[in-house]
XYZ file of C-alpha atoms in Angstrom:
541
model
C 83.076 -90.946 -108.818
C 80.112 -92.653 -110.283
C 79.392 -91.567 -113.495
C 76.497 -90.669 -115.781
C 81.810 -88.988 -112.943
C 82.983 -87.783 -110.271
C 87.665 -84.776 -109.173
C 90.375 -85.536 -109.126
C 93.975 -86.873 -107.842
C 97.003 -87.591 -110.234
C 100.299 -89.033 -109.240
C 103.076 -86.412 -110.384
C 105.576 -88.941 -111.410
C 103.876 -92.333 -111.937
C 100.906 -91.517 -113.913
C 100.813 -93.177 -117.421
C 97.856 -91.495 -118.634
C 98.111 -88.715 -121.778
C 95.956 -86.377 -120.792
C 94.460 -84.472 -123.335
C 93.735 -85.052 -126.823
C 92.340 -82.751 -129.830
C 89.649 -83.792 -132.510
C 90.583 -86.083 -135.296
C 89.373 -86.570 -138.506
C 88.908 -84.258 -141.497
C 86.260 -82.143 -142.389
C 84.287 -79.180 -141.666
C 84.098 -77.460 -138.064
C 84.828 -74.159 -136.601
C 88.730 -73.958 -136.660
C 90.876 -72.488 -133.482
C 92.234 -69.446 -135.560
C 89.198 -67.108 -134.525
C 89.574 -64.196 -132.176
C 87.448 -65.101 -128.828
C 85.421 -63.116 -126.391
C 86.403 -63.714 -122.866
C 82.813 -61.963 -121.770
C 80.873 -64.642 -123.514
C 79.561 -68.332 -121.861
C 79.562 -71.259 -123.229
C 76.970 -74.456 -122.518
C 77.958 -77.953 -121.539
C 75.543 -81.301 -121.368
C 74.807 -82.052 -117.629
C 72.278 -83.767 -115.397
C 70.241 -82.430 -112.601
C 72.799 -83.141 -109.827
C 71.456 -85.607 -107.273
C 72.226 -83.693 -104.180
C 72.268 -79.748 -103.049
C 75.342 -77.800 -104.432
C 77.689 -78.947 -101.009
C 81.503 -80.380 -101.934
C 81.025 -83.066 -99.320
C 77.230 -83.997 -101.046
C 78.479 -84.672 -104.448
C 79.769 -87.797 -105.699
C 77.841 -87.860 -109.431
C 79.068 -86.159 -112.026
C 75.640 -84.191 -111.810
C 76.535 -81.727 -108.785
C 80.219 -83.134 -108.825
C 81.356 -81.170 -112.210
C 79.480 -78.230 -111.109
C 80.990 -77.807 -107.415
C 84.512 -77.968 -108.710
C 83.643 -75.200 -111.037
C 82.162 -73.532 -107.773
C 84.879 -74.681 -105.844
C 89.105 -75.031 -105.131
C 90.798 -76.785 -102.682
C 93.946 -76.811 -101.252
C 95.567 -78.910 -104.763
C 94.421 -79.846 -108.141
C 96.092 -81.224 -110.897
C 97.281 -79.655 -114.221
C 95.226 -80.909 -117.123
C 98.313 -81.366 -119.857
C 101.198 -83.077 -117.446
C 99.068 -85.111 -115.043
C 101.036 -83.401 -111.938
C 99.252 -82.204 -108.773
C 99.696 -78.178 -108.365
C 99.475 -76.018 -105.573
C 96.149 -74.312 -105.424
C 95.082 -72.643 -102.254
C 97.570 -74.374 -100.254
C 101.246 -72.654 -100.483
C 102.852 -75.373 -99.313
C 101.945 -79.212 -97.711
C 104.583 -80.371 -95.813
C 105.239 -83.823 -93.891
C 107.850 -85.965 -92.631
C 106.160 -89.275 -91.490
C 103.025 -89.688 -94.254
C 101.138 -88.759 -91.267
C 100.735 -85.661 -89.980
C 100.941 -82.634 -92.678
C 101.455 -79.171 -92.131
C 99.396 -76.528 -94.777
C 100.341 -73.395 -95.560
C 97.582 -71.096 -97.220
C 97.828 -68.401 -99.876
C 97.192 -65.263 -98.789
C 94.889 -63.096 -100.865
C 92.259 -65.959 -101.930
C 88.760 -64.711 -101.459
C 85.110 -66.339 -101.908
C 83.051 -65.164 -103.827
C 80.895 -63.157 -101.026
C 84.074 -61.220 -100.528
C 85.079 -62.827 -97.741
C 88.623 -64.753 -97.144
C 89.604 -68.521 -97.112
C 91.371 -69.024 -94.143
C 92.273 -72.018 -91.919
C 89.523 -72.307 -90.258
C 87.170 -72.539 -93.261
C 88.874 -75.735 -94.607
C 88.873 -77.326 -90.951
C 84.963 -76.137 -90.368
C 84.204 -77.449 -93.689
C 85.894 -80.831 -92.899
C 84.167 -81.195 -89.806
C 80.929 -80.428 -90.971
C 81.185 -82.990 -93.802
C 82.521 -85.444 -91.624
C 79.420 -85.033 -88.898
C 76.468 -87.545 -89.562
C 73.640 -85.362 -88.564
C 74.360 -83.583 -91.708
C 74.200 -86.693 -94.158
C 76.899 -85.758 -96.278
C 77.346 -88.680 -98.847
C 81.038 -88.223 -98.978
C 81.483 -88.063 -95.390
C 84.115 -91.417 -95.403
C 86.272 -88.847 -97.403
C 87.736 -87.559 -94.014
C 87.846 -91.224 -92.087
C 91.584 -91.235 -92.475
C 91.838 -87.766 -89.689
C 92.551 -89.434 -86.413
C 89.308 -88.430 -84.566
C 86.718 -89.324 -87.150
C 85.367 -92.141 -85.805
C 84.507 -89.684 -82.786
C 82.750 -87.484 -84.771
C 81.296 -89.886 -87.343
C 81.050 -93.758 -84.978
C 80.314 -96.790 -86.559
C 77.302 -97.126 -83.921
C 76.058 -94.981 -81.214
C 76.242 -91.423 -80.626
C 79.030 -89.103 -81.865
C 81.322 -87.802 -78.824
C 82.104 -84.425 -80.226
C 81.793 -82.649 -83.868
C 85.072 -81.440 -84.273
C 87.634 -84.072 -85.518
C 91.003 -83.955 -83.092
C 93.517 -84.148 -85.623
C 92.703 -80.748 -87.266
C 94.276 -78.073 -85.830
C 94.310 -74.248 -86.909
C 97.608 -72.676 -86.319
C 96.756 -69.100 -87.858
C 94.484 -67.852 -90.376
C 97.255 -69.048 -93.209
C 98.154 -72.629 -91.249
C 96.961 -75.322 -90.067
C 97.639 -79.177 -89.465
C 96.222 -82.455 -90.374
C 97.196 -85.331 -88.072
C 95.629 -88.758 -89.619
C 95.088 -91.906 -87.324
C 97.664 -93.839 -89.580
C 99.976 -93.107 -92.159
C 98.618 -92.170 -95.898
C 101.383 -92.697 -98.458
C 98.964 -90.716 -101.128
C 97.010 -88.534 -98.675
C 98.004 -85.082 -100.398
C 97.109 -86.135 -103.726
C 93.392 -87.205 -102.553
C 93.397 -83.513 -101.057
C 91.897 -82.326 -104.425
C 88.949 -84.041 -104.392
C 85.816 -81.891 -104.147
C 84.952 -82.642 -100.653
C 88.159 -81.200 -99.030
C 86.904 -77.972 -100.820
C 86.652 -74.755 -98.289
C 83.085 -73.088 -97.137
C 82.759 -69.564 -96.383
C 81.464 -68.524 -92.260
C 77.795 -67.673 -94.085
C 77.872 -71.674 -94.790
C 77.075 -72.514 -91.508
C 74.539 -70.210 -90.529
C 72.226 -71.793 -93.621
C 73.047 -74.718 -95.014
C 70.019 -76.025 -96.705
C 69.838 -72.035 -98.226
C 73.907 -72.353 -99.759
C 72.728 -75.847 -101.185
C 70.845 -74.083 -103.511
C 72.915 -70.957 -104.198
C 76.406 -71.947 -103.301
C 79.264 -69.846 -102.599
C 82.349 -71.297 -103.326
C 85.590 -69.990 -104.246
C 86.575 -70.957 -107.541
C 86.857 -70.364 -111.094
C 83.627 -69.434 -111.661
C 80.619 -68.401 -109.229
C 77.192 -69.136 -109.003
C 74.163 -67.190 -110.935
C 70.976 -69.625 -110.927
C 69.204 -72.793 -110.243
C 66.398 -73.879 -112.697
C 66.267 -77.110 -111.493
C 66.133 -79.786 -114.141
C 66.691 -77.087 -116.689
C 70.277 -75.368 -115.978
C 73.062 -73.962 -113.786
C 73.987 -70.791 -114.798
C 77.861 -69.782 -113.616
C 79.840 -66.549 -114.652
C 83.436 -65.899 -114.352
C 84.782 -65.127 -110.640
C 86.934 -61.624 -111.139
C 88.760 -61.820 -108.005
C 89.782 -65.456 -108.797
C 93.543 -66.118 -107.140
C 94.213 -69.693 -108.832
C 96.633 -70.333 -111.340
C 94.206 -71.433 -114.046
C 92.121 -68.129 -114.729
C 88.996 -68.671 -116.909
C 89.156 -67.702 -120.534
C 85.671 -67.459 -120.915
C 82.777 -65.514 -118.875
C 81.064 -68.499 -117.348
C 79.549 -72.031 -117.904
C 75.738 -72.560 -118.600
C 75.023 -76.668 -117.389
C 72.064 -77.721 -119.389
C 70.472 -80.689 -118.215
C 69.302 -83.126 -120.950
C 66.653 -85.900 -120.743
C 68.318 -87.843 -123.363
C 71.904 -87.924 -124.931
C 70.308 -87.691 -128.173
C 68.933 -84.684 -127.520
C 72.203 -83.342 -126.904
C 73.747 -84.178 -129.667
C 71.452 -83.026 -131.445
C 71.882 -79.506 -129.962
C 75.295 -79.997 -130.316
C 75.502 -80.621 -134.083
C 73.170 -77.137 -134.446
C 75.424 -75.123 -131.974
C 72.312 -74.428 -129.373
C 74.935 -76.683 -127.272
C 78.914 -76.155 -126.992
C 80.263 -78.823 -125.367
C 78.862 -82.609 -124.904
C 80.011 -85.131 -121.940
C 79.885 -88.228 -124.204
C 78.151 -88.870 -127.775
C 75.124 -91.069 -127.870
C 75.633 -94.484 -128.734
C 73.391 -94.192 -132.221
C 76.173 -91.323 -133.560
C 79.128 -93.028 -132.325
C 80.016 -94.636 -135.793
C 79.419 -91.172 -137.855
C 79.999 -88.387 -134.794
C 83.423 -87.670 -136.327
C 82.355 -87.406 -139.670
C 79.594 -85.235 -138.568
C 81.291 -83.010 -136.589
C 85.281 -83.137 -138.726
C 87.743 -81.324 -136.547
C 85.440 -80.613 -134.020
C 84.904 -84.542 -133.099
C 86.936 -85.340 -129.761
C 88.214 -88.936 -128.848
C 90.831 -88.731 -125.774
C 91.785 -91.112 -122.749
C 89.468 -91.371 -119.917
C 90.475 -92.837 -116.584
C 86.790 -94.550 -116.487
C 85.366 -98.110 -116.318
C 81.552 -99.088 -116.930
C 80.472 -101.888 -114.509
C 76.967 -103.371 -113.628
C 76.948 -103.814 -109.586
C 74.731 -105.667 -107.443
C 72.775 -105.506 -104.542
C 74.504 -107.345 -101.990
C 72.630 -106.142 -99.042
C 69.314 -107.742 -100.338
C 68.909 -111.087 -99.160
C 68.764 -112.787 -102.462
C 72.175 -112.085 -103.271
C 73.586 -111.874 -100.225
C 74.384 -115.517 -99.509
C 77.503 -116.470 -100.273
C 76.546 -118.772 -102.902
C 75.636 -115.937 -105.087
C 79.192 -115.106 -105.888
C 79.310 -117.724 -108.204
C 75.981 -116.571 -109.887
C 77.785 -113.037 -110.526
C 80.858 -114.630 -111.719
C 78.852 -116.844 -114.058
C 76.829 -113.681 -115.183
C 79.730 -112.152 -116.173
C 81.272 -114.673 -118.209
C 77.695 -114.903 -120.024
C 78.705 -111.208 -121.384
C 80.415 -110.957 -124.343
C 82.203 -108.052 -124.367
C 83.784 -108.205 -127.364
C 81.659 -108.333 -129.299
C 79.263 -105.436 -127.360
C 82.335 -103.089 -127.928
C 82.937 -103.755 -131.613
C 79.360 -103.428 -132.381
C 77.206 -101.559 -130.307
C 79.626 -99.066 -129.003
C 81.298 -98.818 -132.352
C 84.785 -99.750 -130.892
C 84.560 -96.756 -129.002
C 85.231 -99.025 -125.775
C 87.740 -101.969 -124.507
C 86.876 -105.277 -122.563
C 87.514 -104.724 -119.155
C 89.921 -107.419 -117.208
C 90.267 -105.764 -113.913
C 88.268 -103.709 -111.536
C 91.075 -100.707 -112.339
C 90.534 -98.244 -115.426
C 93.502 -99.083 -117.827
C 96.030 -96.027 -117.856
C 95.610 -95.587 -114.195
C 98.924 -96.024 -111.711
C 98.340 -99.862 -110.265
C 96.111 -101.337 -113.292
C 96.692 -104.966 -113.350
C 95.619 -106.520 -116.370
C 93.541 -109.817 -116.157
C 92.829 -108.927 -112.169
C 89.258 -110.334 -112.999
C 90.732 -113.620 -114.168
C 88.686 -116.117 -116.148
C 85.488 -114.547 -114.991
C 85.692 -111.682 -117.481
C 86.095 -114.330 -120.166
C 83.535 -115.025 -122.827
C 82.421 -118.278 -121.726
C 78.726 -119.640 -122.228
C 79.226 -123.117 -121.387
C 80.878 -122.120 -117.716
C 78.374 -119.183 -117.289
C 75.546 -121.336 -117.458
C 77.363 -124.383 -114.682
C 78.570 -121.689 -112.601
C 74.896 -119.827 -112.481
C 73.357 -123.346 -111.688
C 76.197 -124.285 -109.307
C 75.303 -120.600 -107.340
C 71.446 -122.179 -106.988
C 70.798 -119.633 -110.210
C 69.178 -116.043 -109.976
C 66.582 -115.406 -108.004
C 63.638 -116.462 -109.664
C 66.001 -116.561 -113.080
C 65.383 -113.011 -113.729
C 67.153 -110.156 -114.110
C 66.859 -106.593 -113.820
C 69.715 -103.829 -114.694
C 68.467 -100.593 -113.789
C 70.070 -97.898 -115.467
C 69.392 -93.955 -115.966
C 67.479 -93.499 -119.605
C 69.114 -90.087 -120.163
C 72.640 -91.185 -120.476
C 72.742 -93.304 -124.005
C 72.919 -96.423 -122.073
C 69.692 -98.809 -123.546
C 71.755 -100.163 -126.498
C 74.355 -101.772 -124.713
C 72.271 -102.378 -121.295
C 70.121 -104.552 -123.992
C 72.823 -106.111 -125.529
C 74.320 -107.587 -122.318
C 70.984 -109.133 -121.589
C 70.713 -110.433 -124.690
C 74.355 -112.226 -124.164
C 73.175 -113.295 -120.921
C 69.825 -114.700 -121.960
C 71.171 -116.646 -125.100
C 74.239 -117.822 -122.817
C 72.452 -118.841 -119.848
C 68.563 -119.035 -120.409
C 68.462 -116.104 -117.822
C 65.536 -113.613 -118.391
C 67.395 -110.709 -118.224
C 65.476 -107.036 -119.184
C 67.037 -102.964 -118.416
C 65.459 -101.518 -116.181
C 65.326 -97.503 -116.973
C 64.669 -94.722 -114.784
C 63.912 -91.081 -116.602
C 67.740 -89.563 -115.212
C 70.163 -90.030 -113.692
C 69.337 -88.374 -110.760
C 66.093 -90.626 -110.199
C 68.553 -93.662 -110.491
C 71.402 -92.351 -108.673
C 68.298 -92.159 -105.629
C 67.368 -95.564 -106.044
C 71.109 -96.805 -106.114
C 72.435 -95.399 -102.910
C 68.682 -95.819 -101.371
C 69.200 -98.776 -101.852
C 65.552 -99.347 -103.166
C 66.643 -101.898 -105.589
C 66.781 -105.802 -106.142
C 69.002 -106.988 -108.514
C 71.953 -105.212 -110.748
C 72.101 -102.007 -111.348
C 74.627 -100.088 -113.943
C 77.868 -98.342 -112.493
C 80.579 -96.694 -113.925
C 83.678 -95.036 -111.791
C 85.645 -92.111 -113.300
C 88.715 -91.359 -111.652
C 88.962 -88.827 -108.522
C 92.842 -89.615 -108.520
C 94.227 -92.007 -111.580
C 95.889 -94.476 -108.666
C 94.067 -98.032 -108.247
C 92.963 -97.054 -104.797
C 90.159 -94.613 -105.907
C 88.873 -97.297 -107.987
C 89.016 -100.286 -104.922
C 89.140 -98.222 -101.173
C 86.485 -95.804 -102.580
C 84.230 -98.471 -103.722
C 84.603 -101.809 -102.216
C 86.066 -101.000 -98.886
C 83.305 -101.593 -96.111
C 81.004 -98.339 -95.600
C 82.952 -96.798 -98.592
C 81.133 -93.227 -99.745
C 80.738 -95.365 -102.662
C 80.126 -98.864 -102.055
C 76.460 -99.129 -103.423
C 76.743 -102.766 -103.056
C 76.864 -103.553 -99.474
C 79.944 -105.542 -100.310
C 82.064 -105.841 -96.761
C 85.335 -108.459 -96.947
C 87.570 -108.546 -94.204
C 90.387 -109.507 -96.370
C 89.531 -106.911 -98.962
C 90.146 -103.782 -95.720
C 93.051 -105.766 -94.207
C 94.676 -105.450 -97.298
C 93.381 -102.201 -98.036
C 94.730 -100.791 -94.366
C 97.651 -102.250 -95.441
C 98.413 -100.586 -98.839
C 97.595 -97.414 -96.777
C 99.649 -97.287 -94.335
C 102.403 -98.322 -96.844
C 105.877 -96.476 -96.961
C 105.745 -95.248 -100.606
C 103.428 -94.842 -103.059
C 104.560 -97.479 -104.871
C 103.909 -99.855 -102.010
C 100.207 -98.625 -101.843
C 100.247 -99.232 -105.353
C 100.967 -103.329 -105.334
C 99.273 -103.247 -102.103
C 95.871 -102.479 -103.645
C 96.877 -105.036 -106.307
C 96.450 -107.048 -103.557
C 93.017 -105.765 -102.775
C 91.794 -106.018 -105.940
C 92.893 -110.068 -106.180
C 90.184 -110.693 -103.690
C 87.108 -109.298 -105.589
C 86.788 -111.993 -108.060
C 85.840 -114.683 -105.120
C 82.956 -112.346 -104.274
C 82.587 -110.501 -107.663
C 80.192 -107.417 -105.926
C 80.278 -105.815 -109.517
C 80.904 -107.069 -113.217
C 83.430 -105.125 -114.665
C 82.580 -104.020 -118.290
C 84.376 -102.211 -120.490
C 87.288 -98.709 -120.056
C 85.364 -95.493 -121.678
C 87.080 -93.293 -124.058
C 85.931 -89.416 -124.264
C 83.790 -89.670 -127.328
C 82.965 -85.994 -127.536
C 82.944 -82.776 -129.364
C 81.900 -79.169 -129.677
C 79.853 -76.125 -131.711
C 81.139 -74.116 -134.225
C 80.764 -71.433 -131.613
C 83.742 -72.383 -129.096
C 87.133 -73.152 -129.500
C 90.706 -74.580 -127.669
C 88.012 -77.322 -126.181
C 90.407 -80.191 -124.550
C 89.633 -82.885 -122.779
C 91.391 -84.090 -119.629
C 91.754 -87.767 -118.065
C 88.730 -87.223 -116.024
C 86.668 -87.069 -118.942
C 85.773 -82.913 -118.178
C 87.049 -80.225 -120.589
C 89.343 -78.032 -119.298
C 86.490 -75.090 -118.128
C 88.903 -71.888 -117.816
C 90.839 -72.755 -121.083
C 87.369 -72.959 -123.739
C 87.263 -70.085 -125.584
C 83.887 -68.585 -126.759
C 84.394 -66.769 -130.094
C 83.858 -63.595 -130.847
């Protein structure tokens, strides 16, 4: 998901990824031997969420984080062992990778009262997957056979219910796709599968604002750009029952701000540290400082569906862009080492990263940058623009890759800021821009096809770029339809090998969770996703 971040697959046996790490360093900090209040809420830095509160509308960290707080589908996937676990679904059950049979627990209610059945996890699907309700991940559900019905490439839809969902009883129903998924349950906990209650579909605009989901925790309020106010669902059936009494999302103009909050407890939990306090945030905050994996990559992306960069000359200006960047030197520096050089398209821990995918092109090289930018018939009027969201610490090192870039090349390159990241995240998929723009991708399922099908794939939920390859989806189809996931696996290796010819994004550096908390929580861990784990923060007493 694009981050500012965006659910949530893990493979149960492949994964590489350690999941969740503690604070380091010494110091002083609020230790974890206080008695806790599970009545009390706790506050976490967020951003206005781009879209109404709908699973199939999210895919920001903004709404995202809050909806699967709202929200649980049929899986999710344990924080400390990286498995998937049964949820709401009992059971998923296939033989052939391609049609699945799901088995519901009985008992699980929303929070209206009402209870998730069959039919509200089909409804839900369909709805999402119908155009005329401009659901942004509505490609989620292009793998049922019968979504091209519902959702068609051109023309009118035929119907709005997708064939290969079928509702045996309230506790069972089927999914048939059009082809076979090797991975297809573990992308099943992704927010947009989530369930809707029958009150959904009577007023959808009205449950955008106050949602009613069925998970952890259940809506209170909306101050929009100020907070989301959650409390603690009582009748919550999933295995991962909150420890607290509810989640308070502040939204923050700035990260500095935040931190700032933070390091006086009028915050409890940050998303990442500022780039100004990441060479004394552990220091300042001792044992309270938080520095775990993060199944993430920063990239800068471009936009291929405006006419000056959509020749395809232009590839080679990208590639010679990003070989104008030096990375190395950004990450020791300006992010304080908190950050690695990217080589591949692929967050490093994730099942499938290939290291060095990007080849030569993500390779310091000033002398090449500069041929290759000339050879491309140079940028558009040799000028650059990165546009980037100003509340999300990004300035420092948006102005140090210009500053590579214009010392390498000659390029005038400036960073473009909008106030938030909502106002950016608008412009992005609006696609009311002209030039690069920042992106970063944070895991929905640690396997290398989140990070290629979901974003480079033609008409991808994701693909900001306009970037459309036919070799890119043959070999995407391909890895698909594999026979194990292990085969999709080295077939989205394959993918990935032909991005560097058309280079639709720069890839930058892997993140790290640089994070921590207030004196006034404790038991805060951090999971591959780069979210705490919600239910198990403890508000003391």
């Amino acid at each position: 998901m694009p981050v500012a971040t965006r659910a949530r697959l893990v493979l149960a046996a492949a994964t590489s990824v350690v999941l969740v790490a503690t604070g380091c360093s010494s110091g002083g900090g609020g230790g974890g031997s206080s008695s806790s209040d599970a009545s009390k809420t706790f506050s976490y830095q967020s951003s206005e969420p781009q879209n109404p509160l709908q699973p199939a509308n999210a895919n920001e960290v903004g709404g995202g984080r809050i909806i699967q707080n709202l929200f649980k589908g049929l899986v999710d996937y344990d924080p400390s062992t990286a498995k998937v676990r049964m949820q709401v679904a009992d059971k998923i059950d296939t033989s052939d990778s391609q049609t699945f049979t799901i088995t519901l627990k009985d008992g699980w209610k929303f929070h209206d009262g009402t209870p998730v059945h069959a039919k509200n996890f089909v409804d839900a699907w369909n709805w999402g997957a119908n155009p005329a309700n401009a659901q942004i991940n509505s490609s989620w559900f292009s793998d049922i056979e019968g979504y091209q019905d519902v959702h068609p490439t051109s023309g009118k839809p035929t119907t709005d219910k997708m064939s290969g969902l079928t509702v045996t009883d309230d506790l069972h129903f089927t999914v048939k796709l059009s082809h076979k998924v090797s991975y297809f349950e573990y992308k099943l906990g992704y927010i947009a599968f989530s369930p809707l209650p029958d009150g959904f579909f009577k007023d959808p605009t009205g449950y955008g604002q106050k949602p009613v989901g069925n998970g952890p925790y259940q809506f209170v309020s909306w101050s929009h750009n100020t907070e989301v106010v959650t409390k603690a669902f009582p009748d919550y059936q999933g295995v991962d029952k909150p420890k607290n009494g509810g989640i308070v999302f502040k939204m923050y103009t700035t990260s500095e701000a935040a931190y700032a909050d933070l390091q006086s407890s009028n915050l409890d939990v940050m998303d990442q540290v500022p780039p100004s306090a990441l060479a004394t945030y552990k220091n300042d905050l001792g044992d309270r400082a938080v520095d775990a994996p993060q199944g993430a990559i920063q990239n800068i992306g471009f936009t291929l569906y405006q006419g000056d960069w959509s020749s395809p000359d232009k590839a080679k200006v990208r590639q010679g862009l990003s070989m104008a960047i030096d990375r190395d030197t950004i990450t020791k520096t300006v992010l304080q080492g908190s950050r690695k050089p990217a080589t591949a398209w692929v967050a490093e821990g994730v099942e499938g990263y290939k290291d060095g995918a990007c080849g030569d092109f993500c390779k310091f090289d000033p002398a090449k940058a500069k041929q290759l930018i000339q050879d491309g018939g140079g940028v558009p009027g040799n000028k650059l623009l990165i546009t980037y969201n100003a509340d999300g610490g990004h300035k420092e090192w948006v102005d140090a890759v210009c500053n590579s870039i214009r010392q390498s090349t000659g390029v005038d390159c400036l960073g473009d800021p909008k106030p938030d990241f909502k106002t950016a995240r608008a412009a992005i998929t609006g696609h009311q821009l002209n030039g690069a723009f920042r992106t970063g991708w944070v895991q929905d399922y640690p396997l290398n096809a989140n990070f290629l099908s979901d974003v480079y794939r033609t008409g991808a939920a994701s693909n900001d770029f306009g970037y459309s390859n036919p070799q890119f989806d043959d070999a995407a189809t391909k890895a698909d339809e594999a026979a194990s996931v292990s085969d999709t696996v080295t077939g989205y290796q394959q993918a990935e090998a032909v991005l560097p010819s058309g280079m639709p994004a720069i890839p930058l550096w892997y993140y790290r969770t640089n994070s921590g908390y207030s004196t006034k929580v404790q038991n805060v861990k951090f999971d591959s996703f780069g979210n705490p784990v919600w239910t198990q923060v403890e508000v003391k007493g």
